PDB file of C-alpha atoms in Angstrom:
ATOM      1  CA  MET A   1       0.000   0.000   0.000  1.00  0.00           C
ATOM      2  CA  SER A   2       1.462   3.372  -1.007  1.00  0.00           C
ATOM      3  CA  ILE A   3       2.094   6.022   1.611  1.00  0.00           C
ATOM      4  CA  HIS A   4      -0.438   8.356  -0.072  1.00  0.00           C
ATOM      5  CA  LEU A   5      -3.146   5.666   0.011  1.00  0.00           C
ATOM      6  CA  ARG A   6      -2.425   4.941   3.678  1.00  0.00           C
ATOM      7  CA  TYR A   7      -2.728   8.640   4.464  1.00  0.00           C
ATOM      8  CA  ALA A   8      -6.070   8.960   2.610  1.00  0.00           C
ATOM      9  CA  LEU A   9      -7.419   5.817   4.302  1.00  0.00           C
ATOM     10  CA  GLY A  10      -6.377   7.142   7.692  1.00  0.00           C
ATOM     11  CA  ARG A  11      -8.207  10.444   7.092  1.00  0.00           C
ATOM     12  CA  LEU A  12     -11.363   8.603   6.031  1.00  0.00           C
ATOM     13  CA  LEU A  13     -11.338   6.351   9.093  1.00  0.00           C
ATOM     14  CA  ARG A  14     -10.744   9.319  11.421  1.00  0.00           C
ATOM     15  CA  LYS A  15     -13.861  10.987  10.006  1.00  0.00           C
ATOM     16  CA  CYS A  16     -15.763   7.839  10.987  1.00  0.00           C
ATOM     17  CA  GLY A  17     -14.363   7.906  14.507  1.00  0.00           C
ATOM     18  CA  TYR A  18     -11.581   5.350  14.056  1.00  0.00           C
ATOM     19  CA  ARG A  19      -7.839   5.655  14.352  1.00  0.00           C
ATOM     20  CA  ILE A  20      -5.143   3.393  12.930  1.00  0.00           C
ATOM     21  CA  THR A  21      -2.241   2.807  15.286  1.00  0.00           C
ATOM     22  CA  ARG A  22       0.990   0.873  14.863  1.00  0.00           C
ATOM     23  CA  GLU A  23       1.562  -2.288  16.834  1.00  0.00           C
ATOM     24  CA  TYR A  24       4.995  -0.841  17.576  1.00  0.00           C
ATOM     25  CA  ARG A  25       4.832   2.181  19.873  1.00  0.00           C
ATOM     26  CA  TRP A  26       7.229   5.012  19.123  1.00  0.00           C
ATOM     27  CA  PRO A  27       9.284   6.293  22.037  1.00  0.00           C
ATOM     28  CA  GLU A  28       7.382   9.005  23.885  1.00  0.00           C
ATOM     29  CA  ILE A  29       9.547  12.070  24.380  1.00  0.00           C
ATOM     30  CA  HIS A  30       8.657  14.903  26.743  1.00  0.00           C
ATOM     31  CA  GLY A  31      10.974  17.840  26.275  1.00  0.00           C
ATOM     32  CA  ASN A  32      13.433  19.073  23.679  1.00  0.00           C
ATOM     33  CA  LEU A  33      16.095  16.499  22.813  1.00  0.00           C
ATOM     34  CA  LEU A  34      18.144  19.173  21.056  1.00  0.00           C
ATOM     35  CA  LEU A  35      18.391  21.149  24.301  1.00  0.00           C
ATOM     36  CA  LEU A  36      19.418  18.009  26.156  1.00  0.00           C
ATOM     37  CA  GLY A  37      22.004  17.182  23.507  1.00  0.00           C
ATOM     38  CA  PHE A  38      23.250  20.769  23.467  1.00  0.00           C
ATOM     39  CA  SER A  39      23.901  20.649  27.214  1.00  0.00           C
ATOM     40  CA  LEU A  40      25.872  17.439  26.741  1.00  0.00           C
ATOM     41  CA  LEU A  41      27.813  18.922  23.825  1.00  0.00           C
ATOM     42  CA  ARG A  42      28.610  22.096  25.747  1.00  0.00           C
ATOM     43  CA  SER A  43      30.017  20.033  28.620  1.00  0.00           C
ATOM     44  CA  ARG A  44      32.466  18.413  26.170  1.00  0.00           C
ATOM     45  CA  HIS A  45      33.186  21.346  23.841  1.00  0.00           C
ATOM     46  CA  HIS A  46      34.150  24.673  25.405  1.00  0.00           C
ATOM     47  CA  GLY A  47      34.541  26.770  22.266  1.00  0.00           C
ATOM     48  CA  LEU A  48      32.002  28.255  19.882  1.00  0.00           C
ATOM     49  CA  ILE A  49      29.313  25.783  18.804  1.00  0.00           C
ATOM     50  CA  GLN A  50      28.473  25.937  15.085  1.00  0.00           C
ATOM     51  CA  ILE A  51      24.885  25.192  14.065  1.00  0.00           C
ATOM     52  CA  VAL A  52      23.416  24.703  10.596  1.00  0.00           C
ATOM     53  CA  GLN A  53      19.641  24.662  10.173  1.00  0.00           C
ATOM     54  CA  ILE A  54      18.117  23.585   6.864  1.00  0.00           C
ATOM     55  CA  GLY A  55      14.473  24.630   6.665  1.00  0.00           C
ATOM     56  CA  ALA A  56      14.375  27.346   9.313  1.00  0.00           C
ATOM     57  CA  PHE A  57      11.013  28.817   8.191  1.00  0.00           C
ATOM     58  CA  ASP A  58      10.362  31.953  10.306  1.00  0.00           C
ATOM     59  CA  GLY A  59      12.458  30.940  13.316  1.00  0.00           C
ATOM     60  CA  GLN A  60       9.429  30.764  15.567  1.00  0.00           C
ATOM     61  CA  VAL A  61       6.881  28.144  14.426  1.00  0.00           C
ATOM     62  CA  ALA A  62       7.849  24.895  16.194  1.00  0.00           C
ATOM     63  CA  ASP A  63      11.542  25.780  15.980  1.00  0.00           C
ATOM     64  CA  PRO A  64      13.520  23.350  18.188  1.00  0.00           C
ATOM     65  CA  LEU A  65      16.577  25.629  18.062  1.00  0.00           C
ATOM     66  CA  ALA A  66      14.860  28.797  19.292  1.00  0.00           C
ATOM     67  CA  ASP A  67      16.189  28.616  22.864  1.00  0.00           C
ATOM     68  CA  ILE A  68      19.676  27.544  21.789  1.00  0.00           C
ATOM     69  CA  LEU A  69      20.126  30.355  19.264  1.00  0.00           C
ATOM     70  CA  ARG A  70      19.631  32.947  22.007  1.00  0.00           C
ATOM     71  CA  LEU A  71      22.841  31.848  23.699  1.00  0.00           C
ATOM     72  CA  GLU A  72      26.111  33.698  23.177  1.00  0.00           C
ATOM     73  CA  ASN A  73      28.394  30.706  22.637  1.00  0.00           C
ATOM     74  CA  VAL A  74      26.759  29.612  19.377  1.00  0.00           C
ATOM     75  CA  SER A  75      27.163  30.618  15.746  1.00  0.00           C
ATOM     76  CA  ALA A  76      24.539  29.592  13.211  1.00  0.00           C
ATOM     77  CA  VAL A  77      23.698  29.505   9.518  1.00  0.00           C
ATOM     78  CA  LEU A  78      19.944  29.312   8.936  1.00  0.00           C
ATOM     79  CA  VAL A  79      18.626  28.368   5.499  1.00  0.00           C
ATOM     80  CA  GLU A  80      15.079  29.149   4.314  1.00  0.00           C
ATOM     81  CA  PRO A  81      13.942  29.323   0.657  1.00  0.00           C
ATOM     82  CA  GLN A  82      10.566  31.089   1.084  1.00  0.00           C
ATOM     83  CA  THR A  83      10.648  34.878   0.909  1.00  0.00           C
ATOM     84  CA  ILE A  84       8.120  35.826   3.601  1.00  0.00           C
ATOM     85  CA  PRO A  85       9.463  33.457   6.296  1.00  0.00           C
ATOM     86  CA  TYR A  86      12.988  34.543   5.365  1.00  0.00           C
ATOM     87  CA  LYS A  87      12.039  38.187   5.972  1.00  0.00           C
ATOM     88  CA  ALA A  88      10.628  37.131   9.351  1.00  0.00           C
ATOM     89  CA  LEU A  89      13.983  35.500  10.120  1.00  0.00           C
ATOM     90  CA  VAL A  90      15.764  38.728   9.204  1.00  0.00           C
ATOM     91  CA  ALA A  91      13.493  40.732  11.509  1.00  0.00           C
ATOM     92  CA  HIS A  92      13.849  38.184  14.311  1.00  0.00           C
ATOM     93  CA  TYR A  93      17.653  37.946  14.229  1.00  0.00           C
ATOM     94  CA  GLU A  94      18.474  41.457  13.045  1.00  0.00           C
ATOM     95  CA  GLY A  95      21.578  42.778  14.734  1.00  0.00           C
ATOM     96  CA  ASN A  96      22.870  39.365  15.779  1.00  0.00           C
ATOM     97  CA  PRO A  97      26.325  39.010  14.182  1.00  0.00           C
ATOM     98  CA  ARG A  98      26.563  35.349  15.159  1.00  0.00           C
ATOM     99  CA  ILE A  99      23.697  34.298  12.883  1.00  0.00           C
ATOM    100  CA  SER A 100      23.877  34.212   9.078  1.00  0.00           C
ATOM    101  CA  LEU A 101      20.683  33.863   7.035  1.00  0.00           C
ATOM    102  CA  VAL A 102      20.413  32.234   3.613  1.00  0.00           C
ATOM    103  CA  ASN A 103      17.415  32.725   1.315  1.00  0.00           C
ATOM    104  CA  ALA A 104      17.790  29.567  -0.772  1.00  0.00           C
ATOM    105  CA  ALA A 105      16.985  25.875  -0.871  1.00  0.00           C
ATOM    106  CA  VAL A 106      19.642  23.267  -0.234  1.00  0.00           C
ATOM    107  CA  ALA A 107      19.621  20.982  -3.253  1.00  0.00           C
ATOM    108  CA  GLU A 108      21.903  18.646  -5.144  1.00  0.00           C
ATOM    109  CA  SER A 109      23.429  21.475  -7.179  1.00  0.00           C
ATOM    110  CA  ASP A 110      23.619  25.265  -7.421  1.00  0.00           C
ATOM    111  CA  GLY A 111      21.063  27.076  -9.551  1.00  0.00           C
ATOM    112  CA  GLU A 112      17.294  27.160  -9.205  1.00  0.00           C
ATOM    113  CA  VAL A 113      14.663  24.654  -8.101  1.00  0.00           C
ATOM    114  CA  ILE A 114      10.878  24.571  -7.950  1.00  0.00           C
ATOM    115  CA  LEU A 115       9.378  24.797  -4.481  1.00  0.00           C
ATOM    116  CA  TYR A 116       5.823  23.463  -4.175  1.00  0.00           C
ATOM    117  CA  VAL A 117       3.917  25.609  -1.691  1.00  0.00           C
ATOM    118  CA  PRO A 118       0.458  24.344  -0.592  1.00  0.00           C
ATOM    119  CA  SER A 119      -0.774  27.883   0.070  1.00  0.00           C
ATOM    120  CA  SER A 120      -1.234  31.225  -1.629  1.00  0.00           C
ATOM    121  CA  ARG A 121       1.527  32.812   0.470  1.00  0.00           C
ATOM    122  CA  GLU A 122       3.921  30.690   2.531  1.00  0.00           C
ATOM    123  CA  SER A 123       3.745  27.393   4.366  1.00  0.00           C
ATOM    124  CA  PRO A 124       5.901  25.252   6.671  1.00  0.00           C
ATOM    125  CA  LYS A 125       4.730  22.357   4.467  1.00  0.00           C
ATOM    126  CA  ALA A 126       6.421  23.670   1.309  1.00  0.00           C
ATOM    127  CA  SER A 127       8.570  21.014  -0.336  1.00  0.00           C
ATOM    128  CA  LEU A 128      10.835  20.295  -3.282  1.00  0.00           C
ATOM    129  CA  ILE A 129       8.751  17.147  -3.837  1.00  0.00           C
ATOM    130  CA  ALA A 130       5.963  17.765  -6.345  1.00  0.00           C
ATOM    131  CA  GLY A 131       3.370  15.454  -4.770  1.00  0.00           C
ATOM    132  CA  HIS A 132       4.093  16.271  -1.138  1.00  0.00           C
ATOM    133  CA  HIS A 133       0.852  18.261  -0.778  1.00  0.00           C
ATOM    134  CA  ARG A 134      -1.230  15.077  -1.086  1.00  0.00           C
ATOM    135  CA  ARG A 135      -0.146  14.055   2.399  1.00  0.00           C
ATOM    136  CA  PHE A 136      -2.183  16.938   3.809  1.00  0.00           C
ATOM    137  CA  GLY A 137      -5.276  16.523   1.660  1.00  0.00           C
ATOM    138  CA  VAL A 138      -4.369  19.603  -0.386  1.00  0.00           C
ATOM    139  CA  THR A 139      -5.478  19.611  -4.019  1.00  0.00           C
ATOM    140  CA  ALA A 140      -3.096  20.369  -6.874  1.00  0.00           C
ATOM    141  CA  ARG A 141      -5.036  23.596  -7.562  1.00  0.00           C
ATOM    142  CA  GLU A 142      -4.026  24.946  -4.160  1.00  0.00           C
ATOM    143  CA  VAL A 143      -0.316  24.350  -4.759  1.00  0.00           C
ATOM    144  CA  HIS A 144       1.823  27.216  -6.008  1.00  0.00           C
ATOM    145  CA  GLN A 145       5.077  26.520  -7.807  1.00  0.00           C
ATOM    146  CA  VAL A 146       7.758  29.006  -6.825  1.00  0.00           C
ATOM    147  CA  VAL A 147      11.200  29.143  -8.407  1.00  0.00           C
ATOM    148  CA  VAL A 148      13.833  29.694  -5.716  1.00  0.00           C
ATOM    149  CA  PRO A 149      17.649  29.810  -5.696  1.00  0.00           C
ATOM    150  CA  SER A 150      19.389  26.577  -4.763  1.00  0.00           C
ATOM    151  CA  MET A 151      22.757  25.841  -3.176  1.00  0.00           C
ATOM    152  CA  SER A 152      24.606  22.577  -2.828  1.00  0.00           C
ATOM    153  CA  VAL A 153      25.925  21.632   0.585  1.00  0.00           C
ATOM    154  CA  ALA A 154      29.481  22.150  -0.672  1.00  0.00           C
ATOM    155  CA  SER A 155      28.653  25.698  -1.817  1.00  0.00           C
ATOM    156  CA  LEU A 156      26.904  26.473   1.458  1.00  0.00           C
ATOM    157  CA  LEU A 157      29.936  25.381   3.440  1.00  0.00           C
ATOM    158  CA  GLN A 158      32.337  27.323   1.229  1.00  0.00           C
ATOM    159  CA  THR A 159      30.274  30.521   0.990  1.00  0.00           C
ATOM    160  CA  TYR A 160      29.736  30.806   4.749  1.00  0.00           C
ATOM    161  CA  HIS A 161      33.198  29.509   5.723  1.00  0.00           C
ATOM    162  CA  ILE A 162      31.811  26.597   7.713  1.00  0.00           C
ATOM    163  CA  GLU A 163      34.688  24.370   8.770  1.00  0.00           C
ATOM    164  CA  HIS A 164      32.914  22.344  11.444  1.00  0.00           C
ATOM    165  CA  VAL A 165      29.238  21.631  12.107  1.00  0.00           C
ATOM    166  CA  HIS A 166      28.448  20.678  15.675  1.00  0.00           C
ATOM    167  CA  ILE A 167      24.652  20.634  15.340  1.00  0.00           C
ATOM    168  CA  LEU A 168      22.702  19.954  12.138  1.00  0.00           C
ATOM    169  CA  GLN A 169      18.932  20.516  12.178  1.00  0.00           C
ATOM    170  CA  ILE A 170      16.927  19.461   9.088  1.00  0.00           C
ATOM    171  CA  ASP A 171      13.224  19.978   8.387  1.00  0.00           C
ATOM    172  CA  THR A 172      12.654  19.843   4.647  1.00  0.00           C
ATOM    173  CA  GLU A 173       9.274  18.141   4.194  1.00  0.00           C
ATOM    174  CA  GLY A 174      10.297  14.798   2.758  1.00  0.00           C
ATOM    175  CA  MET A 175      13.782  15.754   1.531  1.00  0.00           C
ATOM    176  CA  ASP A 176      15.417  15.143   4.903  1.00  0.00           C
ATOM    177  CA  TYR A 177      17.225  11.917   4.027  1.00  0.00           C
ATOM    178  CA  HIS A 178      18.634  13.454   0.841  1.00  0.00           C
ATOM    179  CA  VAL A 179      19.882  16.528   2.711  1.00  0.00           C
ATOM    180  CA  LEU A 180      21.437  14.350   5.398  1.00  0.00           C
ATOM    181  CA  ASN A 181      23.162  12.266   2.736  1.00  0.00           C
ATOM    182  CA  TRP A 182      24.498  15.385   0.964  1.00  0.00           C
ATOM    183  CA  PHE A 183      26.144  16.530   4.187  1.00  0.00           C
ATOM    184  CA  PHE A 184      27.790  13.147   4.659  1.00  0.00           C
ATOM    185  CA  ASP A 185      28.900  13.183   1.012  1.00  0.00           C
ATOM    186  CA  ALA A 186      30.523  16.564   1.743  1.00  0.00           C
ATOM    187  CA  ASP A 187      32.451  14.882   4.569  1.00  0.00           C
ATOM    188  CA  VAL A 188      30.442  16.668   7.267  1.00  0.00           C
ATOM    189  CA  GLN A 189      29.652  14.562  10.320  1.00  0.00           C
ATOM    190  CA  PRO A 190      28.113  16.771  13.018  1.00  0.00           C
ATOM    191  CA  ALA A 191      28.337  15.831  16.669  1.00  0.00           C
ATOM    192  CA  MET A 192      24.553  16.030  16.832  1.00  0.00           C
ATOM    193  CA  ILE A 193      21.815  15.727  14.194  1.00  0.00           C
ATOM    194  CA  ASN A 194      18.067  16.187  14.340  1.00  0.00           C
ATOM    195  CA  PHE A 195      15.915  15.627  11.253  1.00  0.00           C
ATOM    196  CA  GLU A 196      12.247  15.132  10.478  1.00  0.00           C
ATOM    197  CA  ASN A 197      11.477  11.539   9.525  1.00  0.00           C
ATOM    198  CA  LEU A 198       7.687  11.941   9.430  1.00  0.00           C
ATOM    199  CA  HIS A 199       7.495  12.169   5.644  1.00  0.00           C
ATOM    200  CA  LEU A 200      10.131   9.589   4.778  1.00  0.00           C
ATOM    201  CA  GLY A 201       9.136   6.325   3.144  1.00  0.00           C
ATOM    202  CA  ARG A 202      10.142   2.967   4.575  1.00  0.00           C
ATOM    203  CA  ARG A 203      13.251   2.670   2.401  1.00  0.00           C
ATOM    204  CA  GLU A 204      14.508   6.145   3.296  1.00  0.00           C
ATOM    205  CA  ARG A 205      13.899   5.542   7.002  1.00  0.00           C
ATOM    206  CA  SER A 206      15.888   2.337   6.779  1.00  0.00           C
ATOM    207  CA  ALA A 207      18.638   4.020   4.745  1.00  0.00           C
ATOM    208  CA  SER A 208      18.899   6.889   7.232  1.00  0.00           C
ATOM    209  CA  ARG A 209      19.330   4.435  10.108  1.00  0.00           C
ATOM    210  CA  GLU A 210      22.062   2.598   8.235  1.00  0.00           C
ATOM    211  CA  LEU A 211      23.774   5.883   7.354  1.00  0.00           C
ATOM    212  CA  LEU A 212      23.825   6.895  11.008  1.00  0.00           C
ATOM    213  CA  ARG A 213      24.935   3.475  12.221  1.00  0.00           C
ATOM    214  CA  THR A 214      27.845   3.162   9.804  1.00  0.00           C
ATOM    215  CA  ASN A 215      29.074   6.654  10.713  1.00  0.00           C
ATOM    216  CA  GLY A 216      29.176   6.059  14.454  1.00  0.00           C
ATOM    217  CA  TYR A 217      25.925   7.609  15.692  1.00  0.00           C
ATOM    218  CA  TRP A 218      23.469   6.580  18.363  1.00  0.00           C
ATOM    219  CA  TRP A 219      19.914   7.733  17.723  1.00  0.00           C
ATOM    220  CA  ILE A 220      16.361   7.946  19.028  1.00  0.00           C
ATOM    221  CA  GLU A 221      13.600   7.732  16.438  1.00  0.00           C
ATOM    222  CA  THR A 222      10.160   9.100  17.307  1.00  0.00           C
ATOM    223  CA  SER A 223       7.072   9.352  15.116  1.00  0.00           C
ATOM    224  CA  GLN A 224       8.181  12.845  14.022  1.00  0.00           C
ATOM    225  CA  ASP A 225      11.959  13.149  14.200  1.00  0.00           C
ATOM    226  CA  THR A 226      15.225  11.290  14.458  1.00  0.00           C
ATOM    227  CA  PHE A 227      17.707  12.629  17.000  1.00  0.00           C
ATOM    228  CA  ALA A 228      21.281  11.350  16.684  1.00  0.00           C
ATOM    229  CA  ILE A 229      24.553  11.978  18.490  1.00  0.00           C
ATOM    230  CA  LYS A 230      28.054  10.737  17.856  1.00  0.00           C
ATOM    231  CA  GLU A 231      28.784   7.733  20.036  1.00  0.00           C
ATOM    232  CA  PHE A 232      31.799   9.398  21.650  1.00  0.00           C
ATOM    233  CA  LEU A 233      29.522  12.062  23.173  1.00  0.00           C
ATOM    234  CA  ALA A 234      27.442   9.458  24.968  1.00  0.00           C
ATOM    235  CA  ARG A 235      30.359   7.559  26.431  1.00  0.00           C
ATOM    236  CA  PRO A 236      32.015   8.644  29.718  1.00  0.00           C
TER     237      PRO A 236
END
């Protein structure tokens, strides 16, 4: 059964008062794992902590980095392709020299890409995947195609002089595994990674686990996100 069919069936059953649940229960997390991981990282690393966030949106809506980015011992590069949320980021972080903002999409190569926005203005559900809107019951008529600049991971690192990434946060509406893989291909292995797995298919979930395992990470996978840290951070 395709993921789109499962989603449509789930919506129909919910309207009738039913809910489909997995036999396997996801770990229940209360609190912000990124904050917990940041405290652990800060106890081991006493210099400046470099953060890269792919899919920052406006810096406020469900942003797991919001509390961390207020601290003085961090430097961050925040990437957001949509114009209106990007302007909100600029207003929110204006005057903070430790934070660089990028109005582009991270993609396989430099140039331009089509962003599919299921709204007339902006949306945290915008994606580089053409059919992503179907997950939310949005019709094709409601989707706006917006051409946005794109940057490869290599170009992002070079342009913003990023030598080390301590924390990598990814929320790219279904592109998360690809973005994670591009960072690894660029020889970037952050101490801590958090990415949205909600919209990944079974194969990409499995591939992301294998990618983390073979590169020396421990991870917790919830129904929404995967939080991973390098094994050396967890050991005494």
